[in-house]
Amino acid sequence: MKSIDLGGAWKFRGLRPSGSLPRGVNTKAFRWMDATVPGTVHTDLIARGIIGDPFYRMQENQVQWVDALRWEYRTDFQVPVGMLRERAVDLVARGLDTFATVRCNGRRVGTSADMFVEHRFPLRRFLRPGRNTLSIVFDSPVLRSKQMEKEHGPLEVVLEPHRAFARKAQYSFGWDWGPKLTTSGIWRAISLEAYSGGRLIDPVAQVLSATPGEAVIRLAAGVRRHGVRPLSVRVFLGGPDRAAEYTREVRGGGIRFTVRIPDPHLWWPNGHGAQPIYSAVFTLLDGGEVLDEQAVRFGIRTVRLLQEKDAGGKSFILVVNDRRIFCKGADWIPSDNFIPRIPHATYDRLLRMARDANMNIIRVWGGGIYEEDVFYDLCDRLGLMVWQDFMFACGEYPETPSFLRLVLEEAEKAVTRLRNHPSIVLWCGNNECEWLYCTEHPGSSPDDMTGAKIFRDVLPAVVRRLDPTRPYWRSSPFGEGFPNSEATGNHHQWHVWSEWKDYPEYEKDSSRFVTEFGFQGPAAVSTFAAVTVPGDRHPQSPVIEHHNKQVAGTERVIRFMAAHHSLPRSFEEFVVKGQHVQAEALKTAAEHWRRRKYGTAGVLFWQLNDCWPVTSWSVIDSALRPKAAYYYARRFYAPVLVSIRKREGAQEIWVTSDLPVPLTAEVEVALMAFSGKTIRRKRRPVRLKPDASLNVTEVRWIGEGARADRYLRVRLLTRDGVIGENRLYAAEPKHLPLPDPGLRWSVAQMSRRLFAVTVRARRLARAVRLEVDREDVMFDDNAFDLDGGAAKTVVCSTGLTIRALRRRLRVEALRGAESV
Ligand code: BMA
C-alpha cells in the first residue's frame, strides 16, 4: 500500500451565483485564494482577511453570507508513474462537509452528501502520470437543506428546521450555546492510496466474554483482493504481559477467528482500576510479500445495561466487568465551531481535566460530530467511558429512502471506525428527538414521530450486526411511557433552569440515570475581554447578550443570581456571582443523586466544554479556563463524598462511597462561628459497605430562627486525615453577614513548574478564588470555603517564575451583603 497525503496548501474561491448576491458578501472572495486542507471555508476566509473573526463582538452577523455561496477547492498534485502500475488507486476523503462534488482533471469522480462518512473514490482511471488536478465544489449547505425541506414538506425541528435534511453537525446551524456558522470544506484528511494485491478492511478485536480468568476475543478483518493469488493474514496480538501470533488463510471475504487470553488485564473505568491497552496488528500477506498492515488498539472488558423492575420503576445501571458502576460525568460538545483547527492539546487538556474531576463517563452529544480518533484514544487511556449518541438532535428526521440510505451508510461507518475503543460503552440513537415530539403531541407514541424508523429500526440493526457487544439505547432521554420518565430509562432534568425552576428543585427528582441537567455560568472575564471592547463589558450590553445564545438566557442568569446573591455592580462581580450560583446548583444536584445510589445510577451534567466565548452551561470555557463549577465537580464527584441533606428543621449527614472496598471512618459535625470558633461538635464512627450510600446521623443546629452567622461544617476523617468536607449555611450569600476574611497568602516553589500557594483566612472566607491571568496557569483546587483561622495549600502549575507568579496572583473571596 502506497499513500500520498493530499493535505496542505490548496486554492479556493467562492463561485459567483447566477442570481443576486447574498447580503454583505465580500466580492474579493470570488478570486482564487490560498487555503489550508483540512480546514473550513470560514477559517480560510479569516486567514485571508476576507472576513473578521466571527467570535469577536457581534461579527457573527456579518459573515452570514458565507454559507449562502458555493465554494470550490482545488489542488495540483504529482502522480509518480509507479503508482499508476498499481491495480487500484483510491482517493480517500475522511470527511467532506457536506454537499460536495469531486472532480479529477475535469471529470466527475463522485459526490457526497454527509459530512460524517469517509469516502473511497476509485481514481485510477482519471489519473495521468505527472501533474493532476483535483477540484471539490461544495454547494451551500443552507440552500440545499432548504431546497430539500421544500420538496419534502416541513418537519417539526427545533431551531432552524431545514437542518434536519443535511447530514451535517447540527450545531453548525446555531444552537442555544453556539453561533450560526454553517461551515463547508474538506474537514478531515484526504489522501491517495494505491495497492495491487489487496487490502485489509475494518479489522476488529471484539471481546466476546471476559472474566479475571479468561477472555475470549474474536479477531476479524475483511480483505478486498485484486487477483486470485492465495492470501493470508497474520495477526500479532500484544498486551501488557503477552504476545502471540496467528496466521490464517483468507477465505471468502476475509478472516475471522477467536482466541482465548488467560488471566487478561481488564480495562476499568476511572476510579475502578487500570486501563491496560492491547493491540492487534493485522498484516495481509501474499506469500512473503506484505500487501497491507493495520493495527487496532483495544481493551478487554464487558459492558451491559442492567434494567430490573424495582419499587421506583426500573433500574438503569451500567455494569462493567460484572461490577455496577455509578456514572459521574458530563456532556461533550465540539470544542470549536471550526473543528479542523482544534489542536490535539485541547482534547488532551479537556479530557484530563474531566478525569481529574473524578469523572468516569463523557457523553458525546448528538448535535455535534462523531469525534476525532484522538478523543477516543484519550478516553481509552484515561478510563473515561463514552456514551455515544448518533448525530441527530432535537427534531424529526426524514424517512425517505434516500435519507435512510445515507443514515445507514453513516451509522455503519461510524460504528466500524469506533467499535475497537473500550471507552465506548453505549450507542444512543439521538438527542431529545422523541422527548420533544411527545411533549408537543401529548398522548402520542414515540413511534408516531417522523424519523422513528431510524432510531427504532435502522440504528439498532446496525449495532446488532456490527457491534453486538454494546447496548443500544433509543434516545437520550428515553424510557417506558413518556420518553423522559423519572421511573425508567434515562432522564434530562430541565425543569430547573430552562423552565425557570431554581436549583433546590433538583432534590425532588428521582430519576434513574441523568444524562443532562445544567445551570449557566458566565465565561471568565479574560475570556470575554479577548472578544469585546471595554464598553461592552456589562451583563446586559448587546454584545454580552449576543454571547448568550439561549432565548432569555441572560434573564435567567439574573433571575437565579437574584435568588442567591445581591445584584452585581460590576462585570467582574457578575461573572464571579454567576459562576458561584452555577457551581452551587450542580453541587446540589450531584450530591442529591449520589445519595440515591443506585436508585439513581448516573449523573452527567450539561456540559463540559464550549465552542466559543459564551455564557453557557459549560464548566470549562472556550479558552479552557475552568469556572468555579469545575472545581466544585472535583469535590462533588470525589470517590468518597460527605454531604448534608436539608430536611424540615433537620440536617442529615450522608456518606457516599464509590470504593470497591468497605470504608471505616469518622464523621465530625460542627456548628461553627465565622471567627473559626467551634460552638458545638459531634463525632460518629462510620462503617460503610463498598459502593454504598448511608445517612450517618442528623443534627438540628441551623434553620428557622437560628443565627445567620453560624454554619454547619462536616468532615470525614480516616487514618489518612480529612478525606472530605462540606458546609451548609444558614442563609443565602446575599443575606449572610460575611466578614472581611483577612486573606493572606504565600508562594513556595516545589519544582520547575510547580508552586505551593498557601492561603490563610482570619475569618470565614467563602468561594476563595485564586486567579492569575495567564493561560498556562492551573490550580489543583479553587473556589473553596475556608473556616476562620484555617489555611489551605493549593498546587499551581505554570511556566511563570516565582516572582512573576507572586506579582500576578490575586486571591479573593465572596463579599457579603453589607460589604457591597
Ligand atoms: C438540551 C441539550 C442541548 C441544549 C441543552 C441546553 O436540550 O440536549 O440541545 O443545548 O439542553 O438547553
Short mmCIF file of N, CA and C in Angstrom, two decimals, residues 203-210 215-220 235-240 242 244 246 259-261 264-268 275-282 295-301 376-377 380-381 418-424 470:
data_model
loop_
_atom_site.label_atom_id
_atom_site.label_comp_id
_atom_site.label_asym_id
_atom_site.label_seq_id
_atom_site.Cartn_x
_atom_site.Cartn_y
_atom_site.Cartn_z
N PRO A 203 -10.37 -4.01 10.33
CA PRO A 203 -10.00 -5.03 11.31
C PRO A 203 -10.67 -4.75 12.67
N VAL A 204 -11.00 -5.81 13.36
CA VAL A 204 -11.72 -5.62 14.63
C VAL A 204 -11.27 -6.67 15.65
N ALA A 205 -11.20 -6.25 16.90
CA ALA A 205 -10.98 -7.18 18.02
C ALA A 205 -12.19 -7.03 18.93
N GLN A 206 -12.99 -8.07 18.96
CA GLN A 206 -14.27 -7.98 19.68
C GLN A 206 -14.21 -8.85 20.93
N VAL A 207 -14.52 -8.26 22.07
CA VAL A 207 -14.47 -9.02 23.32
C VAL A 207 -15.79 -9.77 23.48
N LEU A 208 -15.75 -11.09 23.32
CA LEU A 208 -16.98 -11.87 23.42
C LEU A 208 -17.32 -12.16 24.87
N SER A 209 -16.29 -12.40 25.68
CA SER A 209 -16.51 -12.57 27.11
C SER A 209 -15.21 -12.26 27.83
N ALA A 210 -15.32 -11.87 29.08
CA ALA A 210 -14.10 -11.58 29.84
C ALA A 210 -14.36 -11.75 31.32
N ALA A 215 -10.36 -14.36 28.81
CA ALA A 215 -11.13 -13.54 27.87
C ALA A 215 -11.20 -14.27 26.54
N VAL A 216 -12.33 -14.14 25.88
CA VAL A 216 -12.47 -14.70 24.54
C VAL A 216 -12.63 -13.52 23.57
N ILE A 217 -11.71 -13.47 22.63
CA ILE A 217 -11.66 -12.33 21.70
C ILE A 217 -11.86 -12.84 20.29
N ARG A 218 -12.71 -12.19 19.55
CA ARG A 218 -12.82 -12.51 18.13
C ARG A 218 -12.01 -11.50 17.33
N LEU A 219 -11.13 -12.03 16.50
CA LEU A 219 -10.32 -11.18 15.62
C LEU A 219 -10.83 -11.37 14.20
N ALA A 220 -11.08 -10.29 13.53
CA ALA A 220 -11.62 -10.40 12.17
C ALA A 220 -11.20 -9.21 11.34
N VAL A 235 -1.82 -12.11 12.41
CA VAL A 235 -2.24 -11.17 13.46
C VAL A 235 -1.26 -11.30 14.61
N PHE A 236 -0.68 -10.18 14.95
CA PHE A 236 0.23 -10.15 16.10
C PHE A 236 -0.53 -9.48 17.24
N LEU A 237 -0.72 -10.26 18.29
CA LEU A 237 -1.51 -9.76 19.43
C LEU A 237 -0.56 -9.39 20.56
N GLY A 238 -0.63 -8.16 21.02
CA GLY A 238 0.26 -7.73 22.09
C GLY A 238 -0.54 -7.15 23.24
N GLY A 239 -0.07 -7.41 24.45
CA GLY A 239 -0.77 -6.85 25.61
C GLY A 239 0.24 -6.56 26.69
N PRO A 240 -0.23 -6.17 27.87
CA PRO A 240 0.67 -5.79 28.96
C PRO A 240 1.72 -6.86 29.25
N ARG A 242 1.93 -10.04 27.32
CA ARG A 242 1.61 -11.15 26.46
C ARG A 242 1.80 -10.78 25.00
N ALA A 244 1.39 -12.89 21.06
CA ALA A 244 1.10 -14.13 20.36
C ALA A 244 0.89 -13.81 18.90
N TYR A 246 -0.75 -15.28 15.13
CA TYR A 246 -1.66 -16.23 14.48
C TYR A 246 -1.63 -15.94 12.98
N VAL A 259 -9.74 -16.19 19.82
CA VAL A 259 -8.60 -16.62 20.64
C VAL A 259 -8.97 -16.47 22.11
N ARG A 260 -8.32 -17.26 22.93
CA ARG A 260 -8.55 -17.19 24.36
C ARG A 260 -7.33 -16.58 25.03
N ILE A 261 -7.55 -15.62 25.90
CA ILE A 261 -6.44 -15.00 26.62
C ILE A 261 -6.59 -15.34 28.09
N PRO A 264 -6.52 -12.24 31.68
CA PRO A 264 -6.40 -10.95 30.97
C PRO A 264 -6.32 -9.78 31.95
N HIS A 265 -5.70 -8.73 31.51
CA HIS A 265 -5.70 -7.48 32.29
C HIS A 265 -6.94 -6.71 31.89
N LEU A 266 -7.88 -6.60 32.78
CA LEU A 266 -9.16 -5.98 32.42
C LEU A 266 -9.06 -4.46 32.40
N TRP A 267 -9.80 -3.88 31.47
CA TRP A 267 -9.93 -2.42 31.36
C TRP A 267 -11.04 -1.95 32.28
N TRP A 268 -10.75 -0.92 33.07
CA TRP A 268 -11.74 -0.40 34.02
C TRP A 268 -11.98 1.09 33.82
N GLN A 275 -6.26 0.88 33.05
CA GLN A 275 -6.74 0.90 31.67
C GLN A 275 -5.71 0.26 30.74
N PRO A 276 -5.43 -1.04 30.93
CA PRO A 276 -4.45 -1.69 30.05
C PRO A 276 -4.97 -1.74 28.61
N ILE A 277 -4.08 -1.48 27.68
CA ILE A 277 -4.47 -1.47 26.26
C ILE A 277 -3.75 -2.61 25.54
N TYR A 278 -4.50 -3.38 24.81
CA TYR A 278 -3.95 -4.44 23.98
C TYR A 278 -3.90 -3.93 22.54
N SER A 279 -3.07 -4.60 21.72
CA SER A 279 -3.09 -4.23 20.31
C SER A 279 -3.10 -5.48 19.45
N ALA A 280 -3.67 -5.34 18.28
CA ALA A 280 -3.66 -6.43 17.30
C ALA A 280 -3.20 -5.82 15.98
N VAL A 281 -2.05 -6.32 15.49
CA VAL A 281 -1.54 -5.81 14.23
C VAL A 281 -1.88 -6.84 13.15
N PHE A 282 -2.67 -6.42 12.19
CA PHE A 282 -3.10 -7.30 11.09
C PHE A 282 -2.19 -7.05 9.89
N ALA A 295 -3.23 -1.64 12.38
CA ALA A 295 -3.22 -2.01 13.80
C ALA A 295 -4.48 -1.51 14.48
N VAL A 296 -5.04 -2.31 15.37
CA VAL A 296 -6.12 -1.80 16.21
C VAL A 296 -5.69 -1.90 17.66
N ARG A 297 -6.16 -0.95 18.44
CA ARG A 297 -5.91 -0.99 19.88
C ARG A 297 -7.25 -1.28 20.55
N PHE A 298 -7.23 -2.11 21.56
CA PHE A 298 -8.50 -2.43 22.22
C PHE A 298 -8.26 -2.70 23.70
N GLY A 299 -9.33 -2.79 24.43
CA GLY A 299 -9.24 -3.10 25.86
C GLY A 299 -10.12 -4.30 26.12
N ILE A 300 -9.83 -5.00 27.19
CA ILE A 300 -10.63 -6.20 27.49
C ILE A 300 -11.58 -5.87 28.64
N ARG A 301 -12.83 -5.80 28.30
CA ARG A 301 -13.85 -5.54 29.31
C ARG A 301 -15.20 -5.90 28.72
N TYR A 376 -11.20 9.51 21.33
CA TYR A 376 -11.47 8.17 21.88
C TYR A 376 -10.19 7.52 22.41
N ASP A 377 -9.06 7.80 21.74
CA ASP A 377 -7.79 7.26 22.25
C ASP A 377 -7.55 7.76 23.67
N ASP A 380 -9.92 6.11 26.11
CA ASP A 380 -9.43 4.75 26.40
C ASP A 380 -8.36 4.79 27.49
N ARG A 381 -7.42 5.72 27.33
CA ARG A 381 -6.28 5.77 28.24
C ARG A 381 -6.64 6.32 29.60
N LEU A 418 -15.31 3.14 15.22
CA LEU A 418 -15.13 3.38 16.65
C LEU A 418 -15.21 2.12 17.53
N ARG A 419 -15.63 1.01 16.98
CA ARG A 419 -16.00 -0.12 17.85
C ARG A 419 -14.82 -0.78 18.57
N ASN A 420 -13.59 -0.49 18.17
CA ASN A 420 -12.48 -1.11 18.91
C ASN A 420 -12.17 -0.38 20.22
N HIS A 421 -12.75 0.79 20.41
CA HIS A 421 -12.41 1.57 21.61
C HIS A 421 -13.13 1.03 22.85
N PRO A 422 -12.37 0.60 23.86
CA PRO A 422 -13.03 0.09 25.07
C PRO A 422 -13.84 1.18 25.77
N SER A 423 -13.48 2.44 25.56
CA SER A 423 -14.17 3.51 26.28
C SER A 423 -15.64 3.57 25.91
N ILE A 424 -15.97 3.29 24.67
CA ILE A 424 -17.39 3.39 24.27
C ILE A 424 -18.17 2.26 24.94
N ARG A 470 -22.16 -4.17 22.58
CA ARG A 470 -22.56 -2.98 23.35
C ARG A 470 -24.06 -2.78 23.29
#
